[in-house]
Amino acid sequence: MKINLLKLMMLFAATLLFSATTVSAQNAVSQKPKAAKVSQEQLTPEQKAAKKTKMLTEKLGLNEEQSTAISAISLKYINEMDALRAEQSEDRTKKMEAVKALKKQEKEEITAQLTEEQAAKLAEMEAKRQERMQSRKGGAQKGVKRAPAKKN
């Protein structure tokens, strides 16, 4: 009887220890450092353009001339976007359309600086980005509204 009670207590202690370890590990994984990433809003337009140019140079293998041209293009459109965001406008739809138009123009100007292979790779990167965004939204397609949730 004493041995069974001792075994039962050891089993309980082991289970408790295992549970505490598991909970502790889950908390460690879910807590990400928040200060490690610099917010996009805290960067100057020049820093934003440099960051974008660096990423495109690394991903697409841009030469010096392309890199310089894309940096100038990015800076131009970042400044225009910032001005548009700062504008106090009541019509949100117009603002969104203007942002879309600016992004389209920027993409066209950047693509004009690239070789065919680089442009294809950029298009592939953008398609993957769109895919990731769609998966985060739960698979909703652009322009298609979800049905409202049913009430029980």
mmCIF file of C-alpha atoms in Angstrom:
data_model
loop_
_atom_site.group_PDB
_atom_site.id
_atom_site.type_symbol
_atom_site.label_atom_id
_atom_site.label_comp_id
_atom_site.label_asym_id
_atom_site.label_seq_id
_atom_site.Cartn_x
_atom_site.Cartn_y
_atom_site.Cartn_z
ATOM 1 C CA MET A 1 0.000 0.000 0.000
ATOM 2 C CA LYS A 2 2.810 2.405 0.895
ATOM 3 C CA ILE A 3 4.601 1.589 -2.355
ATOM 4 C CA ASN A 4 1.472 2.271 -4.441
ATOM 5 C CA LEU A 5 0.930 5.562 -2.640
ATOM 6 C CA LEU A 6 4.574 6.492 -3.201
ATOM 7 C CA LYS A 7 4.315 5.610 -6.914
ATOM 8 C CA LEU A 8 1.124 7.631 -7.205
ATOM 9 C CA MET A 9 2.770 10.669 -5.578
ATOM 10 C CA MET A 10 5.813 10.384 -7.874
ATOM 11 C CA LEU A 11 3.561 10.098 -10.918
ATOM 12 C CA PHE A 12 1.628 13.178 -9.781
ATOM 13 C CA ALA A 13 4.865 15.133 -9.237
ATOM 14 C CA ALA A 14 6.203 14.125 -12.667
ATOM 15 C CA THR A 15 2.928 15.158 -14.332
ATOM 16 C CA LEU A 16 2.973 18.496 -12.524
ATOM 17 C CA LEU A 17 6.590 19.108 -13.543
ATOM 18 C CA PHE A 18 5.844 18.189 -17.172
ATOM 19 C CA SER A 19 2.799 20.512 -17.255
ATOM 20 C CA ALA A 20 4.754 23.432 -15.825
ATOM 21 C CA THR A 21 7.562 22.917 -18.341
ATOM 22 C CA THR A 22 5.129 22.809 -21.270
ATOM 23 C CA VAL A 23 3.303 25.966 -20.196
ATOM 24 C CA SER A 24 6.594 27.756 -19.644
ATOM 25 C CA ALA A 25 7.846 26.778 -23.121
ATOM 26 C CA GLN A 26 4.645 28.008 -24.754
ATOM 27 C CA ASN A 27 4.945 31.398 -23.084
ATOM 28 C CA ALA A 28 8.570 31.744 -24.183
ATOM 29 C CA VAL A 29 7.647 31.067 -27.828
ATOM 30 C CA SER A 30 4.660 33.426 -27.909
ATOM 31 C CA GLN A 31 6.524 36.396 -26.433
ATOM 32 C CA LYS A 32 8.336 38.117 -29.306
ATOM 33 C CA PRO A 33 10.571 41.097 -28.701
ATOM 34 C CA LYS A 34 8.590 44.145 -29.744
ATOM 35 C CA ALA A 35 11.383 46.685 -29.698
ATOM 36 C CA ALA A 36 13.582 44.695 -32.089
ATOM 37 C CA LYS A 37 11.692 45.769 -35.215
ATOM 38 C CA VAL A 38 11.716 49.418 -36.212
ATOM 39 C CA SER A 39 8.325 50.650 -37.304
ATOM 40 C CA GLN A 40 7.980 51.717 -40.930
ATOM 41 C CA GLU A 41 6.539 55.017 -39.703
ATOM 42 C CA GLN A 42 9.699 55.861 -37.747
ATOM 43 C CA LEU A 43 11.910 55.733 -40.836
ATOM 44 C CA THR A 44 12.614 58.836 -42.895
ATOM 45 C CA PRO A 45 11.639 58.775 -46.595
ATOM 46 C CA GLU A 46 15.317 58.365 -47.489
ATOM 47 C CA GLN A 47 15.649 55.396 -45.130
ATOM 48 C CA LYS A 48 12.484 53.808 -46.546
ATOM 49 C CA ALA A 49 13.800 54.225 -50.107
ATOM 50 C CA ALA A 50 17.213 52.817 -49.129
ATOM 51 C CA LYS A 51 15.575 49.830 -47.423
ATOM 52 C CA LYS A 52 13.419 49.088 -50.469
ATOM 53 C CA THR A 53 16.351 49.533 -52.855
ATOM 54 C CA LYS A 54 18.554 47.246 -50.759
ATOM 55 C CA MET A 55 15.882 44.539 -50.723
ATOM 56 C CA LEU A 56 15.349 44.765 -54.491
ATOM 57 C CA THR A 57 19.114 44.800 -55.125
ATOM 58 C CA GLU A 58 19.555 41.639 -53.064
ATOM 59 C CA LYS A 59 16.526 39.806 -54.473
ATOM 60 C CA LEU A 60 16.877 40.846 -58.126
ATOM 61 C CA GLY A 61 20.628 41.343 -58.451
ATOM 62 C CA LEU A 62 20.439 44.977 -59.565
ATOM 63 C CA ASN A 63 23.517 46.678 -60.958
ATOM 64 C CA GLU A 64 24.699 50.072 -59.672
ATOM 65 C CA GLU A 65 22.845 52.068 -62.339
ATOM 66 C CA GLN A 66 19.567 50.232 -61.706
ATOM 67 C CA SER A 67 19.987 50.579 -57.963
ATOM 68 C CA THR A 68 20.510 54.345 -58.200
ATOM 69 C CA ALA A 69 17.530 54.817 -60.527
ATOM 70 C CA ILE A 70 15.215 52.673 -58.376
ATOM 71 C CA SER A 71 16.300 54.512 -55.244
ATOM 72 C CA ALA A 72 15.326 57.833 -56.837
ATOM 73 C CA ILE A 73 12.000 56.422 -58.062
ATOM 74 C CA SER A 74 11.202 54.965 -54.639
ATOM 75 C CA LEU A 75 12.052 58.196 -52.844
ATOM 76 C CA LYS A 76 9.845 60.186 -55.218
ATOM 77 C CA TYR A 77 6.824 57.952 -54.620
ATOM 78 C CA ILE A 78 7.421 57.610 -50.871
ATOM 79 C CA ASN A 79 7.326 61.405 -50.577
ATOM 80 C CA GLU A 80 4.125 61.548 -52.647
ATOM 81 C CA MET A 81 2.528 58.804 -50.519
ATOM 82 C CA ASP A 82 3.496 60.572 -47.290
ATOM 83 C CA ALA A 83 1.998 63.821 -48.582
ATOM 84 C CA LEU A 84 -1.173 61.979 -49.553
ATOM 85 C CA ARG A 85 -1.418 60.337 -46.118
ATOM 86 C CA ALA A 86 -0.932 63.692 -44.378
ATOM 87 C CA GLU A 87 -3.718 65.262 -46.420
ATOM 88 C CA GLN A 88 -6.866 65.701 -44.355
ATOM 89 C CA SER A 89 -9.482 64.473 -46.767
ATOM 90 C CA GLU A 90 -13.015 63.403 -46.024
ATOM 91 C CA ASP A 91 -13.269 61.147 -49.067
ATOM 92 C CA ARG A 92 -11.430 57.999 -48.109
ATOM 93 C CA THR A 93 -12.316 56.265 -51.385
ATOM 94 C CA LYS A 94 -10.609 58.966 -53.439
ATOM 95 C CA LYS A 95 -7.547 58.728 -51.231
ATOM 96 C CA MET A 96 -7.387 54.945 -51.685
ATOM 97 C CA GLU A 97 -7.719 55.316 -55.442
ATOM 98 C CA ALA A 98 -4.914 57.878 -55.465
ATOM 99 C CA VAL A 99 -2.685 55.517 -53.456
ATOM 100 C CA LYS A 100 -3.445 52.703 -55.909
ATOM 101 C CA ALA A 101 -2.601 54.937 -58.861
ATOM 102 C CA LEU A 102 0.702 56.011 -57.258
ATOM 103 C CA LYS A 103 1.659 52.402 -56.513
ATOM 104 C CA LYS A 104 0.852 51.418 -60.098
ATOM 105 C CA GLN A 105 2.955 54.277 -61.502
ATOM 106 C CA GLU A 106 5.844 53.406 -59.203
ATOM 107 C CA LYS A 107 5.682 49.744 -60.235
ATOM 108 C CA GLU A 108 5.711 50.713 -63.917
ATOM 109 C CA GLU A 109 8.706 53.022 -63.481
ATOM 110 C CA ILE A 110 10.634 50.429 -61.485
ATOM 111 C CA THR A 111 9.808 47.664 -63.977
ATOM 112 C CA ALA A 112 11.074 49.879 -66.813
ATOM 113 C CA GLN A 113 14.519 49.856 -65.140
ATOM 114 C CA LEU A 114 14.690 46.041 -64.972
ATOM 115 C CA THR A 115 15.731 43.349 -67.414
ATOM 116 C CA GLU A 116 13.091 40.850 -68.532
ATOM 117 C CA GLU A 117 14.402 38.249 -66.057
ATOM 118 C CA GLN A 118 14.409 40.719 -63.189
ATOM 119 C CA ALA A 119 10.896 41.916 -64.068
ATOM 120 C CA ALA A 120 9.666 38.308 -64.132
ATOM 121 C CA LYS A 121 11.254 37.642 -60.749
ATOM 122 C CA LEU A 122 9.693 40.827 -59.326
ATOM 123 C CA ALA A 123 6.268 39.758 -60.630
ATOM 124 C CA GLU A 124 6.770 36.348 -59.004
ATOM 125 C CA MET A 125 7.735 37.986 -55.693
ATOM 126 C CA GLU A 126 4.624 40.181 -55.804
ATOM 127 C CA ALA A 127 2.411 37.191 -56.596
ATOM 128 C CA LYS A 128 3.805 35.328 -53.578
ATOM 129 C CA ARG A 129 3.234 38.410 -51.414
ATOM 130 C CA GLN A 130 -0.378 38.615 -52.607
ATOM 131 C CA GLU A 131 -0.801 34.918 -51.853
ATOM 132 C CA ARG A 132 0.477 35.402 -48.295
ATOM 133 C CA MET A 133 -1.832 38.367 -47.796
ATOM 134 C CA GLN A 134 -4.813 36.374 -49.031
ATOM 135 C CA SER A 135 -4.006 33.470 -46.725
ATOM 136 C CA ARG A 136 -3.845 35.872 -43.739
ATOM 137 C CA LYS A 137 -7.262 37.222 -44.624
ATOM 138 C CA GLY A 138 -8.705 33.731 -44.535
ATOM 139 C CA GLY A 139 -8.638 33.237 -48.274
ATOM 140 C CA ALA A 140 -11.045 36.030 -49.157
ATOM 141 C CA GLN A 141 -10.607 37.158 -52.736
ATOM 142 C CA LYS A 142 -10.151 40.788 -53.644
ATOM 143 C CA GLY A 143 -13.502 42.448 -54.232
ATOM 144 C CA VAL A 144 -15.496 39.484 -52.922
ATOM 145 C CA LYS A 145 -17.295 40.038 -49.654
ATOM 146 C CA ARG A 146 -17.794 37.210 -47.213
ATOM 147 C CA ALA A 147 -21.235 36.170 -46.127
ATOM 148 C CA PRO A 148 -22.126 37.459 -42.682
ATOM 149 C CA ALA A 149 -21.752 35.009 -39.814
ATOM 150 C CA LYS A 150 -24.925 33.168 -38.885
ATOM 151 C CA LYS A 151 -26.354 33.828 -35.478
ATOM 152 C CA ASN A 152 -27.379 30.796 -33.462
#
